[in-house]
Amino acid sequence: DGGITQSPKYLFRKEGQNVTLSCEQNLNHDAMYWYRQDPGQGLRLIYYSQIVNDFQKGDIAEGYSVSREKKESFPLTVTSAQKNPTAFYLCASSSGFNEKLFFGSGTQLSVL
Amino acid sequence: QKEVEQNSGPLSVPEGAIASLNCTYSDRGSQSFFWYRQYSGKSPELIMSIYSNGDKEDGRFTAQLNKASQYVSLLIRDSQPSDSATYLCAARPGGYNKLIFGAGTRLAVHP
């Protein structure tokens, strides 16, 4: 079945630690996105990538980094510079510029 | 700052009634609009997309778009308890390859 796989489902970060969230898609989509969702709030865009080896900052990129070395993969690293990382992280993809987003199942990140 | 505004709710409707969810957007150049349903702790799933003024129907769902008023709505007919969720409105501003999401409206359908 085609879809987007995020892992892990739950992740705990210690202070000063970098952690990486995985996102893999087999939909052959060109565009991939990372969103952050805080309780009672909408989705805020962290980073997005329209093609391999290219990505752009979203609205809240500070403290995060990404890479897009393969079409299928778009990992997100939450660095120690992100002082409030506790949130639900959603990866999404779309086939093109004006197309709908398909979401992964999400990763809940918490701070120990 | 491009924005999408929704009433946070909760919107409470009895089973079998019509639920009406509303959304306004700030960027007049927006061309694409989407409604997503999100159950607690789960990821959003697409309910409807709409690109042109007027109504678009899909089963029990109807999306309505009025670009002059910068207004999008979602009607759910014959509401069921399983429709209880948060509904997110999203718009794609003109020239942007990203969606702007509203904070969502929580819908509660009671038996």
CSV table of C-alpha atoms in Angstrom, one decimal:
chain,number,residue,atom,x,y,z
A,1,ASP,CA,0.0,0.0,0.0
A,2,GLY,CA,1.2,3.5,-0.8
A,3,GLY,CA,1.6,6.0,2.0
A,4,ILE,CA,3.7,8.0,4.3
A,5,THR,CA,5.5,6.4,7.2
A,6,GLN,CA,6.7,8.4,10.2
A,7,SER,CA,8.8,7.0,13.0
A,8,PRO,CA,9.0,6.8,15.9
A,9,LYS,CA,5.4,7.3,17.0
A,10,TYR,CA,6.7,8.7,20.4
A,11,LEU,CA,10.1,10.3,21.1
A,12,PHE,CA,11.6,11.7,24.2
A,13,ARG,CA,14.4,14.3,24.1
A,14,LYS,CA,16.9,15.1,26.8
A,15,GLU,CA,18.0,18.7,27.2
A,16,GLY,CA,20.9,19.6,24.9
A,17,GLN,CA,20.2,16.6,22.7
A,18,ASN,CA,19.5,16.5,18.9
A,19,VAL,CA,16.8,14.1,17.8
A,20,THR,CA,15.8,13.0,14.3
A,21,LEU,CA,12.3,12.2,13.1
A,22,SER,CA,12.0,9.9,10.1
A,23,CYS,CA,9.6,10.4,7.2
A,24,GLU,CA,9.4,8.0,4.2
A,25,GLN,CA,6.9,8.0,1.4
A,26,ASN,CA,6.3,5.6,-1.5
A,27,LEU,CA,3.7,7.7,-3.3
A,28,ASN,CA,6.3,9.0,-5.8
A,29,HIS,CA,5.5,12.5,-4.7
A,30,ASP,CA,7.8,15.4,-5.5
A,31,ALA,CA,6.9,17.7,-2.6
A,32,MET,CA,7.3,16.9,1.1
A,33,TYR,CA,6.6,19.0,4.2
A,34,TRP,CA,7.1,19.1,7.9
A,35,TYR,CA,4.4,20.6,10.2
A,36,ARG,CA,4.3,21.2,13.9
A,37,GLN,CA,1.0,21.1,15.8
A,38,ASP,CA,0.6,22.3,19.4
A,39,PRO,CA,-2.5,21.5,21.4
A,40,GLY,CA,-5.5,23.5,20.3
A,41,GLN,CA,-3.6,25.1,17.4
A,42,GLY,CA,-3.4,24.6,13.7
A,43,LEU,CA,-0.5,23.2,11.8
A,44,ARG,CA,2.6,25.4,11.4
A,45,LEU,CA,5.0,24.8,8.5
A,46,ILE,CA,8.6,24.1,9.6
A,47,TYR,CA,10.3,23.2,6.3
A,48,TYR,CA,9.3,22.0,2.8
A,49,SER,CA,11.0,20.5,-0.2
A,50,GLN,CA,9.7,20.6,-3.8
A,51,ILE,CA,12.5,18.4,-5.3
A,52,VAL,CA,15.4,16.3,-4.2
A,53,ASN,CA,18.4,18.2,-2.8
A,54,ASP,CA,16.4,21.4,-2.4
A,55,PHE,CA,14.3,22.7,0.6
A,56,GLN,CA,13.0,25.9,1.9
A,57,LYS,CA,12.3,27.3,5.4
A,58,GLY,CA,8.7,27.5,6.5
A,59,ASP,CA,7.3,29.8,9.1
A,60,ILE,CA,9.0,28.3,12.2
A,61,ALA,CA,12.3,26.9,10.9
A,62,GLU,CA,14.5,28.1,13.8
A,63,GLY,CA,15.9,25.2,15.8
A,64,TYR,CA,15.2,22.6,13.1
A,65,SER,CA,17.1,21.2,10.1
A,66,VAL,CA,16.2,18.9,7.2
A,67,SER,CA,17.8,17.1,4.3
A,68,ARG,CA,16.3,15.7,1.0
A,69,GLU,CA,18.9,13.3,-0.4
A,70,LYS,CA,16.3,10.9,-1.8
A,71,LYS,CA,12.9,11.6,-3.2
A,72,GLU,CA,11.3,9.1,-0.7
A,73,SER,CA,12.9,10.5,2.4
A,74,PHE,CA,12.7,13.8,4.3
A,75,PRO,CA,14.1,13.5,7.8
A,76,LEU,CA,13.7,16.3,10.4
A,77,THR,CA,16.3,17.0,13.1
A,78,VAL,CA,15.1,18.9,16.2
A,79,THR,CA,18.3,20.5,17.5
A,80,SER,CA,19.2,21.6,21.0
A,81,ALA,CA,18.6,25.2,19.8
A,82,GLN,CA,14.8,24.5,19.7
A,83,LYS,CA,13.9,25.4,23.3
A,84,ASN,CA,10.3,24.3,23.2
A,85,PRO,CA,10.2,21.1,21.1
A,86,THR,CA,7.3,19.4,22.7
A,87,ALA,CA,4.6,19.0,20.0
A,88,PHE,CA,3.0,16.7,17.5
A,89,TYR,CA,5.1,16.6,14.3
A,90,LEU,CA,3.4,15.7,11.0
A,91,CYS,CA,5.1,14.9,7.7
A,92,ALA,CA,3.2,15.3,4.5
A,93,SER,CA,3.6,15.0,0.8
A,94,SER,CA,1.9,16.1,-2.4
A,95,SER,CA,2.3,15.3,-6.0
A,96,GLY,CA,2.6,18.8,-7.2
A,97,PHE,CA,2.3,22.5,-6.5
A,98,ASN,CA,-1.4,22.8,-6.3
A,99,GLU,CA,-2.3,19.3,-5.0
A,100,LYS,CA,-3.7,18.1,-1.7
A,101,LEU,CA,-1.5,16.9,1.1
A,102,PHE,CA,-1.3,13.4,2.4
A,103,PHE,CA,-0.1,13.1,6.0
A,104,GLY,CA,1.8,10.5,7.9
A,105,SER,CA,0.6,9.3,11.3
A,106,GLY,CA,2.7,11.7,13.2
A,107,THR,CA,5.4,11.7,15.9
A,108,GLN,CA,4.7,13.0,19.4
A,109,LEU,CA,7.9,14.6,20.8
A,110,SER,CA,8.3,15.3,24.5
A,111,VAL,CA,11.1,16.6,26.6
A,112,LEU,CA,12.4,14.6,29.6
B,1,GLN,CA,0.9,37.7,7.4
B,2,LYS,CA,-1.4,35.3,5.6
B,3,GLU,CA,-4.0,33.9,7.9
B,4,VAL,CA,-6.9,31.4,8.0
B,5,GLU,CA,-9.4,32.0,10.7
B,6,GLN,CA,-11.8,29.4,12.2
B,7,ASN,CA,-14.1,29.5,15.3
B,8,SER,CA,-12.5,27.0,17.7
B,9,GLY,CA,-15.9,25.7,19.0
B,10,PRO,CA,-16.9,23.3,20.2
B,11,LEU,CA,-19.8,23.2,17.8
B,12,SER,CA,-22.4,20.9,19.3
B,13,VAL,CA,-25.1,19.4,17.1
B,14,PRO,CA,-27.6,16.6,17.6
B,15,GLU,CA,-27.3,13.4,15.6
B,16,GLY,CA,-29.0,13.7,12.2
B,17,ALA,CA,-28.7,17.5,12.1
B,18,ILE,CA,-26.6,19.6,9.6
B,19,ALA,CA,-23.3,20.9,11.0
B,20,SER,CA,-22.0,24.1,9.4
B,21,LEU,CA,-18.3,24.9,9.8
B,22,ASN,CA,-16.9,28.2,8.6
B,23,CYS,CA,-13.5,29.6,7.7
B,24,THR,CA,-12.2,33.0,6.4
B,25,TYR,CA,-8.9,33.7,4.8
B,26,SER,CA,-6.8,36.9,4.4
B,27,ASP,CA,-5.0,36.4,1.1
B,28,ARG,CA,-7.3,37.4,-1.8
B,29,GLY,CA,-5.0,35.6,-4.2
B,30,SER,CA,-5.6,32.2,-2.6
B,31,GLN,CA,-6.8,29.7,-5.2
B,32,SER,CA,-7.0,26.3,-3.5
B,33,PHE,CA,-8.9,25.4,-0.3
B,34,PHE,CA,-9.1,22.2,1.7
B,35,TRP,CA,-11.0,20.8,4.6
B,36,TYR,CA,-9.3,18.1,6.7
B,37,ARG,CA,-10.8,16.1,9.6
B,38,GLN,CA,-8.6,15.2,12.5
B,39,TYR,CA,-9.5,12.8,15.3
B,40,SER,CA,-7.7,13.3,18.6
B,41,GLY,CA,-4.1,12.1,18.5
B,42,LYS,CA,-4.3,11.2,14.8
B,43,SER,CA,-3.1,12.9,11.6
B,44,PRO,CA,-5.4,15.0,9.4
B,45,GLU,CA,-7.3,13.3,6.6
B,46,LEU,CA,-8.6,15.2,3.5
B,47,ILE,CA,-12.4,15.6,3.4
B,48,MET,CA,-12.9,18.0,0.6
B,49,SER,CA,-11.0,20.3,-1.8
B,50,ILE,CA,-12.5,23.2,-3.6
B,51,TYR,CA,-11.1,25.6,-6.2
B,52,SER,CA,-14.0,27.5,-7.8
B,53,ASN,CA,-16.8,29.7,-6.4
B,54,GLY,CA,-19.9,27.8,-5.5
B,55,ASP,CA,-20.8,24.5,-4.0
B,56,LYS,CA,-19.1,21.1,-4.3
B,57,GLU,CA,-20.8,18.0,-3.0
B,58,ASP,CA,-19.4,14.7,-2.0
B,59,GLY,CA,-21.8,12.3,-0.1
B,60,ARG,CA,-22.8,14.0,3.1
B,61,PHE,CA,-20.3,16.8,2.7
B,62,THR,CA,-20.7,20.0,0.8
B,63,ALA,CA,-17.9,22.6,0.5
B,64,GLN,CA,-18.9,26.2,-0.3
B,65,LEU,CA,-16.5,28.9,-1.6
B,66,ASN,CA,-17.1,32.6,-1.9
B,67,LYS,CA,-13.9,34.3,-3.1
B,68,ALA,CA,-15.4,37.8,-3.1
B,69,SER,CA,-16.1,37.4,0.7
B,70,GLN,CA,-13.0,35.3,1.3
B,71,TYR,CA,-15.1,32.7,2.9
B,72,VAL,CA,-15.1,28.9,2.8
B,73,SER,CA,-17.6,26.6,4.6
B,74,LEU,CA,-18.2,22.9,5.1
B,75,LEU,CA,-21.7,21.5,5.6
B,76,ILE,CA,-22.1,18.0,7.0
B,77,ARG,CA,-25.6,16.6,6.5
B,78,ASP,CA,-27.1,13.8,8.7
B,79,SER,CA,-24.3,14.3,11.2
B,80,GLN,CA,-23.2,11.1,13.0
B,81,PRO,CA,-21.3,10.7,16.3
B,82,SER,CA,-18.4,9.4,14.2
B,83,ASP,CA,-18.2,12.9,12.7
B,84,SER,CA,-17.1,14.2,16.1
B,85,ALA,CA,-13.6,15.5,15.4
B,86,THR,CA,-11.6,18.7,14.8
B,87,TYR,CA,-12.0,20.1,11.3
B,88,LEU,CA,-9.1,22.1,9.8
B,89,CYS,CA,-9.6,24.6,7.0
B,90,ALA,CA,-6.5,25.2,4.8
B,91,ALA,CA,-5.8,27.7,2.0
B,92,ARG,CA,-3.0,28.0,-0.5
B,93,PRO,CA,-2.0,31.7,-0.9
B,94,GLY,CA,-1.3,32.8,-4.4
B,95,GLY,CA,2.2,32.0,-5.6
B,96,TYR,CA,3.0,29.8,-2.5
B,97,ASN,CA,3.7,26.1,-2.6
B,98,LYS,CA,2.4,25.6,1.0
B,99,LEU,CA,-0.9,25.5,2.8
B,100,ILE,CA,-1.9,27.8,5.6
B,101,PHE,CA,-4.0,26.0,8.2
B,102,GLY,CA,-6.6,27.4,10.6
B,103,ALA,CA,-6.6,26.4,14.2
B,104,GLY,CA,-9.6,24.1,13.6
B,105,THR,CA,-13.1,23.8,14.8
B,106,ARG,CA,-14.0,21.1,17.2
B,107,LEU,CA,-17.3,19.4,16.3
B,108,ALA,CA,-19.3,17.3,18.8
B,109,VAL,CA,-22.2,15.3,17.5
B,110,HIS,CA,-24.4,14.0,20.4
B,111,PRO,CA,-26.9,11.1,20.1
